[in-house]
C-alpha cells in the first residue's frame, strides 16, 4: 500500500467582494448581527465565473504549485453541489480545461464535506497503486442557489474554489473518517428539478434555492467536529497536543468556539478565514489549506487535521502529516 501526500494546492475566488453592509441594503440585517452571530465580514460573489471556471483555475494553480504537468494527472474529482450542468460533470470540463488528457474524471456530492470525501476517494485509488496522481477540487457558486430574500441564509453562503494534488508518498494522510446521516437530510438542501414530464398531472415546482434549519445544523456541527477530531487521532499514537492546526469547514466562528470548548483546546488551534470568504461549502477547506500553505503557516512534518460537516448530513476528517514544504 502507498501513502497519500498532498503535493500542491491552489485556489480561486471571484473578484467581487460583498460586505455585510451591502447585504443589509436588501434584507433586514446588520453588520453587527452577522459579525457577532457568524464571524463573517465579507464574502466573494461571482458575477462572471461559474463553478467550472473557478474549478479550472484552482486546479491549474494546484498543479503549478506541485510542479506536475496536466498530462500526468490520472484522476480528477470535483466536489460540488452547484455544478453548471446535470451532465457533463464539472470534472470532465476541468479535464478538458486544463488538458489532463489521460485522467478519469467525475463529480461527487457531499456538500460541505465534499473535499474530505474527495480526498478519501482519491486516496483509495492511490493507496492501492491504481493511480499515481490525483487532482481533487472543491468548487462552488452557491450564490446561484442562494435565496437572496432569506436573511437566515443569504448572509452565510458564498463562492470560491480550492484544489489539491495528491500523489503516492511516504507519509501524508495518516488516518481518516467519513460518514453520513441521511435522517438529517431535511435540515439543509436545495431541490433540483421536480418530477414533471408529459405524463405527470400535478406541477409542484419548488424553487431551486437553499433552505436550512440553522439550529439543527449548528448542533450537528458542534457534535461532529469534536467527534471526528477524536476519531482520527484514535489509535495513531498522537494526541491533540501534537496537532499544529485544525482546519475546519468554515461556517461559523461560534461553532468553532463551542467545538474548541468541547475538545478543551485553545480556539486559535482552529484556522479561520470565514470572516473574508463566508461559507463556500466544499471549497472552504482547500481554500483555507492553500491560504495557509502560501502564507508559510504549514511546514513539512506538521500534523494537521481537516474536518468538515454539511448537508446530507455528512461529516468527515483527515489527520495529515504535511509533506509539501
Ligand atoms: O455548511 C453548513 C451550513 N450551515 C451552517 O453552518 C449553519 C449553522 N447554523 C448557524 O450558523 C446559526 O444557526 C445561524 C447563523 C444560521 C443563525 O444563528 P442563531 O444564533 O442560531 O440565530 P437563530 O436562528 O436562533 O435566530 C435568532 C434571531 C431570530 O429572530 P427572533 O425569532 O429571535 O426574533 C432570527 O429571525 O435572529 C434572527 N435572524 C437575523 N437577524 C438579523 C436570523 N438571521 C438574521 C440576520 N440578521 N441575518
Short mmCIF file of C-alpha atoms and ligand atoms in Angstrom, two decimals:
data_model
loop_
_atom_site.label_atom_id
_atom_site.label_comp_id
_atom_site.label_asym_id
_atom_site.label_seq_id
_atom_site.Cartn_x
_atom_site.Cartn_y
_atom_site.Cartn_z
CA UNK A 1 0.00 0.00 0.00
CA UNK A 2 1.21 3.50 -0.84
CA UNK A 3 0.78 6.58 1.36
CA UNK A 4 -1.07 9.59 0.01
CA UNK A 5 0.59 13.00 0.12
CA UNK A 6 -0.61 16.48 -0.78
CA UNK A 7 1.93 17.80 -3.29
CA UNK A 8 0.40 21.16 -4.12
CA UNK A 9 -2.60 23.40 -3.51
CA UNK A 10 -4.40 26.13 -5.41
CA UNK A 11 -7.45 28.32 -5.03
CA UNK A 12 -9.55 30.84 -6.87
CA UNK A 13 -12.17 33.27 -5.60
CA UNK A 14 -14.26 35.75 -7.59
CA UNK A 15 -13.06 39.37 -7.55
CA UNK A 16 -16.37 40.84 -6.42
CA UNK A 17 -16.48 41.49 -2.65
CA UNK A 18 -19.82 41.81 -0.88
CA UNK A 19 -19.78 43.31 2.61
CA UNK A 20 -22.31 42.82 5.38
CA UNK A 21 -23.43 46.42 4.80
CA UNK A 22 -24.10 45.57 1.15
CA UNK A 23 -26.41 42.72 2.23
CA UNK A 24 -28.18 44.89 4.80
CA UNK A 25 -29.38 47.05 1.88
CA UNK A 26 -31.74 44.33 0.65
CA UNK A 27 -32.61 42.17 3.72
CA UNK A 28 -33.34 43.18 7.32
CA UNK A 29 -29.93 42.51 8.87
CA UNK A 30 -26.86 44.39 10.07
CA UNK A 31 -23.10 44.15 10.00
CA UNK A 32 -23.16 43.77 13.79
CA UNK A 33 -25.62 40.84 13.75
CA UNK A 34 -23.71 38.97 11.04
CA UNK A 35 -20.30 39.51 12.67
CA UNK A 36 -21.48 38.61 16.17
CA UNK A 37 -23.55 35.55 15.17
CA UNK A 38 -21.26 34.14 12.47
CA UNK A 39 -17.89 35.94 12.31
CA UNK A 40 -18.38 36.75 8.62
CA UNK A 41 -17.39 40.27 7.47
CA UNK A 42 -17.41 39.91 3.71
CA UNK A 43 -17.61 37.26 1.02
CA UNK A 44 -16.85 36.86 -2.67
CA UNK A 45 -19.82 36.60 -5.01
CA UNK A 46 -19.32 35.67 -8.62
CA UNK A 47 -20.61 37.95 -11.33
CA UNK A 48 -18.66 36.33 -14.15
CA UNK A 49 -17.13 32.92 -13.40
CA UNK A 50 -19.29 29.85 -12.90
CA UNK A 51 -18.33 26.71 -10.94
CA UNK A 52 -16.32 25.19 -13.80
CA UNK A 53 -14.16 28.27 -14.36
CA UNK A 54 -13.32 28.56 -10.67
CA UNK A 55 -12.54 24.84 -10.58
CA UNK A 56 -10.27 25.00 -13.63
CA UNK A 57 -8.32 27.96 -12.27
CA UNK A 58 -7.81 26.43 -8.82
CA UNK A 59 -6.80 23.10 -10.40
CA UNK A 60 -4.27 24.80 -12.70
CA UNK A 61 -2.74 26.63 -9.75
CA UNK A 62 -2.51 23.45 -7.66
CA UNK A 63 -0.70 21.61 -10.48
CA UNK A 64 1.70 24.53 -10.92
CA UNK A 65 2.32 24.58 -7.19
CA UNK A 66 3.07 20.85 -7.25
CA UNK A 67 5.27 21.14 -10.35
CA UNK A 68 3.18 18.48 -12.06
CA UNK A 69 2.09 18.61 -15.71
CA UNK A 70 -1.63 18.16 -16.52
CA UNK A 71 -0.76 15.13 -18.69
CA UNK A 72 0.45 13.32 -15.58
CA UNK A 73 -2.95 13.51 -13.83
CA UNK A 74 -4.69 10.11 -13.62
CA UNK A 75 -7.81 11.14 -11.72
CA UNK A 76 -9.86 14.33 -11.31
CA UNK A 77 -12.56 14.52 -8.66
CA UNK A 78 -14.65 17.66 -8.28
CA UNK A 79 -16.74 18.03 -5.13
CA UNK A 80 -19.60 20.40 -5.82
CA UNK A 81 -23.28 20.92 -5.05
CA UNK A 82 -23.51 23.76 -7.55
CA UNK A 83 -22.44 22.22 -10.88
CA UNK A 84 -23.07 24.21 -14.03
CA UNK A 85 -24.79 21.21 -15.65
CA UNK A 86 -26.50 17.97 -14.60
CA UNK A 87 -24.16 16.49 -17.15
CA UNK A 88 -21.44 16.51 -18.31
CA UNK A 89 -19.72 16.54 -14.93
CA UNK A 90 -17.70 19.54 -13.82
CA UNK A 91 -14.68 17.20 -13.54
CA UNK A 92 -14.86 16.33 -17.27
CA UNK A 93 -14.97 20.04 -18.11
CA UNK A 94 -11.98 20.62 -15.83
CA UNK A 95 -10.15 17.78 -17.57
CA UNK A 96 -10.67 19.49 -20.94
CA UNK A 97 -9.93 22.93 -19.46
CA UNK A 98 -6.55 22.00 -18.02
CA UNK A 99 -5.55 19.48 -20.70
CA UNK A 100 -5.38 16.38 -18.47
CA UNK A 101 -5.91 14.03 -21.39
CA UNK A 102 -5.48 10.67 -19.63
CA UNK A 103 -7.45 11.41 -16.43
CA UNK A 104 -10.60 9.63 -15.29
CA UNK A 105 -12.94 12.39 -14.16
CA UNK A 106 -16.12 12.54 -12.09
CA UNK A 107 -18.02 14.71 -9.59
CA UNK A 108 -19.15 13.86 -6.07
CA UNK A 109 -21.90 15.38 -3.97
CA UNK A 110 -21.22 15.58 -0.25
CA UNK A 111 -21.85 19.31 0.26
CA UNK A 112 -19.51 20.97 2.74
CA UNK A 113 -17.74 17.67 3.45
CA UNK A 114 -17.13 17.18 -0.28
CA UNK A 115 -13.41 17.92 -0.32
CA UNK A 116 -12.79 15.47 2.53
CA UNK A 117 -14.83 12.80 0.72
CA UNK A 118 -12.85 13.59 -2.45
CA UNK A 119 -9.51 13.16 -0.71
CA UNK A 120 -10.71 9.89 0.75
CA UNK A 121 -11.91 8.51 -2.61
CA UNK A 122 -8.78 9.65 -4.48
CA UNK A 123 -6.71 8.21 -1.64
CA UNK A 124 -8.17 4.74 -2.15
CA UNK A 125 -7.06 4.74 -5.80
CA UNK A 126 -3.58 5.95 -4.88
CA UNK A 127 -3.10 3.63 -1.90
CA UNK A 128 -3.85 0.56 -3.98
CA UNK A 129 -1.49 1.66 -6.74
CA UNK A 130 -4.23 2.04 -9.32
CA UNK A 131 -3.41 5.71 -9.88
CA UNK A 132 -0.32 7.77 -9.15
CA UNK A 133 -1.57 11.36 -9.38
CA UNK A 134 -4.97 12.82 -8.50
CA UNK A 135 -6.42 16.30 -8.55
CA UNK A 136 -9.19 16.92 -6.00
CA UNK A 137 -11.15 20.15 -6.28
CA UNK A 138 -13.94 21.72 -4.22
CA UNK A 139 -15.73 24.36 -6.28
CA UNK A 140 -18.96 26.19 -5.54
CA UNK A 141 -21.00 29.09 -6.80
CA UNK A 142 -23.57 28.98 -4.01
CA UNK A 143 -24.79 32.46 -4.91
CA UNK A 144 -26.79 30.99 -7.80
CA UNK A 145 -28.91 28.85 -5.42
CA UNK A 146 -28.99 31.31 -2.51
CA UNK A 147 -32.36 32.74 -1.51
CA UNK A 148 -31.39 36.40 -1.53
CA UNK A 149 -34.63 37.29 0.28
CA UNK A 150 -33.89 34.97 3.22
CA UNK A 151 -31.75 36.69 5.85
CA UNK A 152 -31.23 33.39 7.67
CA UNK A 153 -29.14 32.01 4.84
CA UNK A 154 -28.11 34.73 2.37
CA UNK A 155 -25.65 36.24 4.85
CA UNK A 156 -23.75 32.93 5.10
CA UNK A 157 -23.06 31.45 1.67
CA UNK A 158 -20.50 32.49 -0.94
CA UNK A 159 -18.43 31.41 -3.93
CA UNK A 160 -14.93 30.02 -4.43
CA UNK A 161 -12.78 27.01 -5.26
CA UNK A 162 -9.78 25.18 -3.84
CA UNK A 163 -7.74 22.25 -5.07
CA UNK A 164 -5.06 19.79 -4.01
CA UNK A 165 -2.76 17.49 -5.98
CA UNK A 166 -2.26 14.07 -4.41
CA UNK A 167 0.47 11.56 -5.14
CA UNK A 168 1.96 8.43 -3.70
CA UNK A 169 4.39 9.20 -0.92
CA UNK A 170 5.74 8.10 2.43
CA UNK A 171 3.61 10.00 4.95
CA UNK A 172 0.65 12.34 4.20
CA UNK A 173 -2.81 11.12 5.20
CA UNK A 174 -2.37 9.14 8.42
CA UNK A 175 -5.99 8.39 9.28
CA UNK A 176 -9.45 9.43 8.24
CA UNK A 177 -13.15 9.10 8.81
CA UNK A 178 -16.08 9.87 6.53
CA UNK A 179 -19.75 9.25 7.24
CA UNK A 180 -23.31 10.38 6.78
CA UNK A 181 -26.70 10.52 8.46
CA UNK A 182 -29.47 10.77 5.88
CA UNK A 183 -32.06 11.15 8.64
CA UNK A 184 -30.98 14.77 8.91
CA UNK A 185 -31.28 15.43 5.17
CA UNK A 186 -34.28 17.74 5.55
CA UNK A 187 -32.28 20.26 7.57
CA UNK A 188 -30.26 21.65 4.69
CA UNK A 189 -30.84 21.36 0.98
CA UNK A 190 -31.75 22.70 -2.40
CA UNK A 191 -34.19 20.88 -4.71
CA UNK A 192 -33.24 20.02 -8.28
CA UNK A 193 -35.91 19.85 -10.99
CA UNK A 194 -39.26 18.36 -9.87
CA UNK A 195 -40.87 15.25 -11.34
CA UNK A 196 -42.55 16.72 -14.39
CA UNK A 197 -43.00 15.11 -17.78
CA UNK A 198 -45.61 14.59 -20.47
CA UNK A 199 -47.48 12.11 -18.25
CA UNK A 200 -47.49 13.79 -14.81
CA UNK A 201 -50.62 15.64 -13.75
CA UNK A 202 -49.60 17.92 -10.89
CA UNK A 203 -46.92 20.53 -11.03
CA UNK A 204 -45.45 21.01 -7.55
CA UNK A 205 -42.45 23.06 -8.60
CA UNK A 206 -40.17 24.15 -5.77
CA UNK A 207 -37.67 26.92 -6.40
CA UNK A 208 -34.02 25.86 -6.72
CA UNK A 209 -32.89 27.72 -3.63
CA UNK A 210 -31.24 26.74 -0.36
CA UNK A 211 -33.39 26.14 2.71
CA UNK A 212 -31.85 25.43 6.10
CA UNK A 213 -32.71 24.69 9.70
CA UNK A 214 -29.75 26.64 11.08
CA UNK A 215 -30.10 25.50 14.68
CA UNK A 216 -30.12 21.80 13.77
CA UNK A 217 -27.03 22.19 11.57
CA UNK A 218 -25.36 24.14 14.34
CA UNK A 219 -25.99 21.32 16.85
CA UNK A 220 -24.82 18.70 14.37
CA UNK A 221 -21.59 20.62 13.72
CA UNK A 222 -20.81 21.15 17.39
CA UNK A 223 -21.30 17.41 17.99
CA UNK A 224 -19.47 16.12 14.91
CA UNK A 225 -16.36 18.33 14.81
CA UNK A 226 -15.04 17.09 18.19
CA UNK A 227 -16.15 13.50 17.47
CA UNK A 228 -14.37 13.41 14.10
CA UNK A 229 -11.23 15.00 15.53
CA UNK A 230 -11.11 12.41 18.33
CA UNK A 231 -11.76 9.56 15.90
CA UNK A 232 -8.89 10.42 13.55
CA UNK A 233 -6.49 10.66 16.50
CA UNK A 234 -7.59 7.34 17.98
CA UNK A 235 -5.04 4.54 17.68
CA UNK A 236 -2.48 6.77 15.93
CA UNK A 237 -0.33 7.41 18.98
CA UNK A 238 -0.88 11.17 18.52
CA UNK A 239 -2.83 13.46 20.82
CA UNK A 240 -4.39 16.87 20.29
CA UNK A 241 -1.23 18.46 21.68
CA UNK A 242 0.70 17.10 18.67
CA UNK A 243 -1.65 18.81 16.21
CA UNK A 244 -0.42 22.17 14.94
CA UNK A 245 -3.61 23.32 13.23
CA UNK A 246 -7.17 22.10 12.81
CA UNK A 247 -8.64 23.33 9.54
CA UNK A 248 -12.42 23.13 9.83
CA UNK A 249 -15.15 23.72 7.29
CA UNK A 250 -15.63 27.49 7.52
CA UNK A 251 -19.23 28.04 8.60
CA UNK A 252 -19.49 29.98 11.86
CA UNK A 253 -16.94 31.06 14.50
CA UNK A 254 -19.43 30.26 17.26
CA UNK A 255 -19.47 26.64 16.10
CA UNK A 256 -15.67 26.64 16.43
CA UNK A 257 -15.80 28.27 19.88
CA UNK A 258 -18.16 25.53 21.06
CA UNK A 259 -16.12 22.73 19.44
CA UNK A 260 -12.89 24.07 20.99
CA UNK A 261 -14.55 24.13 24.38
CA UNK A 262 -15.67 20.52 24.00
CA UNK A 263 -12.19 19.44 22.92
CA UNK A 264 -10.65 21.55 25.71
CA UNK A 265 -8.28 23.27 23.32
CA UNK A 266 -7.42 26.86 22.55
CA UNK A 267 -9.74 28.16 19.79
CA UNK A 268 -6.68 29.51 17.97
CA UNK A 269 -5.85 25.92 17.01
CA UNK A 270 -8.71 26.22 14.51
CA UNK A 271 -7.65 28.08 11.38
CA UNK A 272 -10.31 30.66 10.47
CA UNK A 273 -10.73 32.64 7.27
CA UNK A 274 -14.52 32.74 7.10
CA UNK A 275 -14.54 36.44 8.01
CA UNK A 276 -13.15 37.07 4.49
CA UNK A 277 -14.89 34.40 2.44
CA UNK A 278 -18.09 33.30 4.21
CA UNK A 279 -19.22 29.70 3.80
CA UNK A 280 -18.05 28.33 0.45
CA UNK A 281 -19.19 24.74 1.17
CA UNK A 282 -16.90 22.14 -0.48
CA UNK A 283 -14.36 24.85 -1.35
CA UNK A 284 -13.81 26.14 2.17
CA UNK A 285 -11.24 23.59 3.39
CA UNK A 286 -8.98 23.54 0.29
CA UNK A 287 -9.23 27.34 0.13
CA UNK A 288 -8.02 27.54 3.73
CA UNK A 289 -5.28 24.95 3.12
CA UNK A 290 -3.99 26.89 0.13
CA UNK A 291 -4.03 30.18 2.03
CA UNK A 292 -2.14 28.60 4.93
CA UNK A 293 0.39 26.95 2.66
CA UNK A 294 1.06 30.12 0.66
CA UNK A 295 1.40 32.26 3.79
CA UNK A 296 4.00 29.90 5.26
CA UNK A 297 1.81 28.59 8.09
CA UNK A 298 2.43 24.98 7.11
CA UNK A 299 5.83 23.33 7.08
CA UNK A 300 6.89 19.81 6.22
CA UNK A 301 6.29 17.43 9.11
CA UNK A 302 3.44 19.46 10.68
CA UNK A 303 0.49 17.42 11.85
CA UNK A 304 -2.86 18.93 10.88
CA UNK A 305 -6.48 17.80 10.96
CA UNK A 306 -9.04 18.86 8.38
CA UNK A 307 -12.63 18.40 9.49
CA UNK A 308 -15.98 19.05 7.83
CA UNK A 309 -19.74 18.70 8.17
CA UNK A 310 -22.62 19.59 5.94
CA UNK A 311 -25.79 18.77 4.07
CA UNK A 312 -26.68 15.12 3.78
CA UNK A 313 -25.96 15.20 6.60
CA UNK A 314 -22.31 14.39 6.01
CA UNK A 315 -19.17 14.57 8.12
CA UNK A 316 -15.52 13.64 7.88
CA UNK A 317 -11.93 14.36 8.85
CA UNK A 318 -8.35 13.52 7.92
CA UNK A 319 -5.23 13.58 10.07
CA UNK A 320 -2.42 14.62 7.74
CA UNK A 321 1.32 14.95 8.09
CA UNK A 322 2.04 17.90 5.85
CA UNK A 323 4.70 16.99 3.34
CA UNK A 324 4.71 19.91 0.98
CA UNK A 325 7.34 22.43 2.12
O1 LIG B 1 -22.13 24.44 5.84
C1 LIG B 1 -23.14 24.27 6.78
C2 LIG B 1 -24.10 25.40 6.58
N1 LIG B 1 -24.88 25.80 7.66
C3 LIG B 1 -24.43 26.24 8.85
O2 LIG B 1 -23.29 26.20 9.20
C4 LIG B 1 -25.47 26.84 9.76
C5 LIG B 1 -25.24 26.58 11.23
N2 LIG B 1 -26.08 27.47 11.98
C6 LIG B 1 -25.72 28.74 12.24
O3 LIG B 1 -24.62 29.15 11.89
C7 LIG B 1 -26.67 29.61 13.02
O4 LIG B 1 -27.77 28.85 13.45
C8 LIG B 1 -27.17 30.84 12.20
C9 LIG B 1 -26.03 31.82 11.97
C10 LIG B 1 -27.74 30.39 10.86
C11 LIG B 1 -28.27 31.57 12.96
O5 LIG B 1 -27.79 31.96 14.23
P1 LIG B 1 -28.63 31.70 15.55
O6 LIG B 1 -27.91 32.33 16.64
O7 LIG B 1 -28.88 30.21 15.60
O8 LIG B 1 -29.94 32.50 15.26
P2 LIG B 1 -31.44 31.97 15.25
O9 LIG B 1 -31.71 31.18 14.03
O10 LIG B 1 -31.73 31.36 16.58
O11 LIG B 1 -32.21 33.33 15.14
C12 LIG B 1 -32.18 34.31 16.19
C13 LIG B 1 -32.88 35.55 15.70
C14 LIG B 1 -34.24 35.27 15.04
O12 LIG B 1 -35.11 36.32 15.38
P3 LIG B 1 -36.23 36.11 16.53
O13 LIG B 1 -37.06 34.94 16.07
O14 LIG B 1 -35.44 35.81 17.78
O15 LIG B 1 -36.93 37.41 16.54
C15 LIG B 1 -33.92 35.35 13.57
O16 LIG B 1 -35.04 35.73 12.79
O17 LIG B 1 -32.09 36.19 14.71
C16 LIG B 1 -32.87 36.45 13.56
N3 LIG B 1 -32.03 36.43 12.39
C17 LIG B 1 -31.39 37.53 11.92
N4 LIG B 1 -31.40 38.80 12.37
C18 LIG B 1 -30.63 39.67 11.68
C19 LIG B 1 -31.68 35.36 11.60
N5 LIG B 1 -30.84 35.75 10.63
C20 LIG B 1 -30.66 37.09 10.80
C21 LIG B 1 -29.90 38.06 10.13
N6 LIG B 1 -29.91 39.33 10.61
N7 LIG B 1 -29.14 37.76 9.07
#
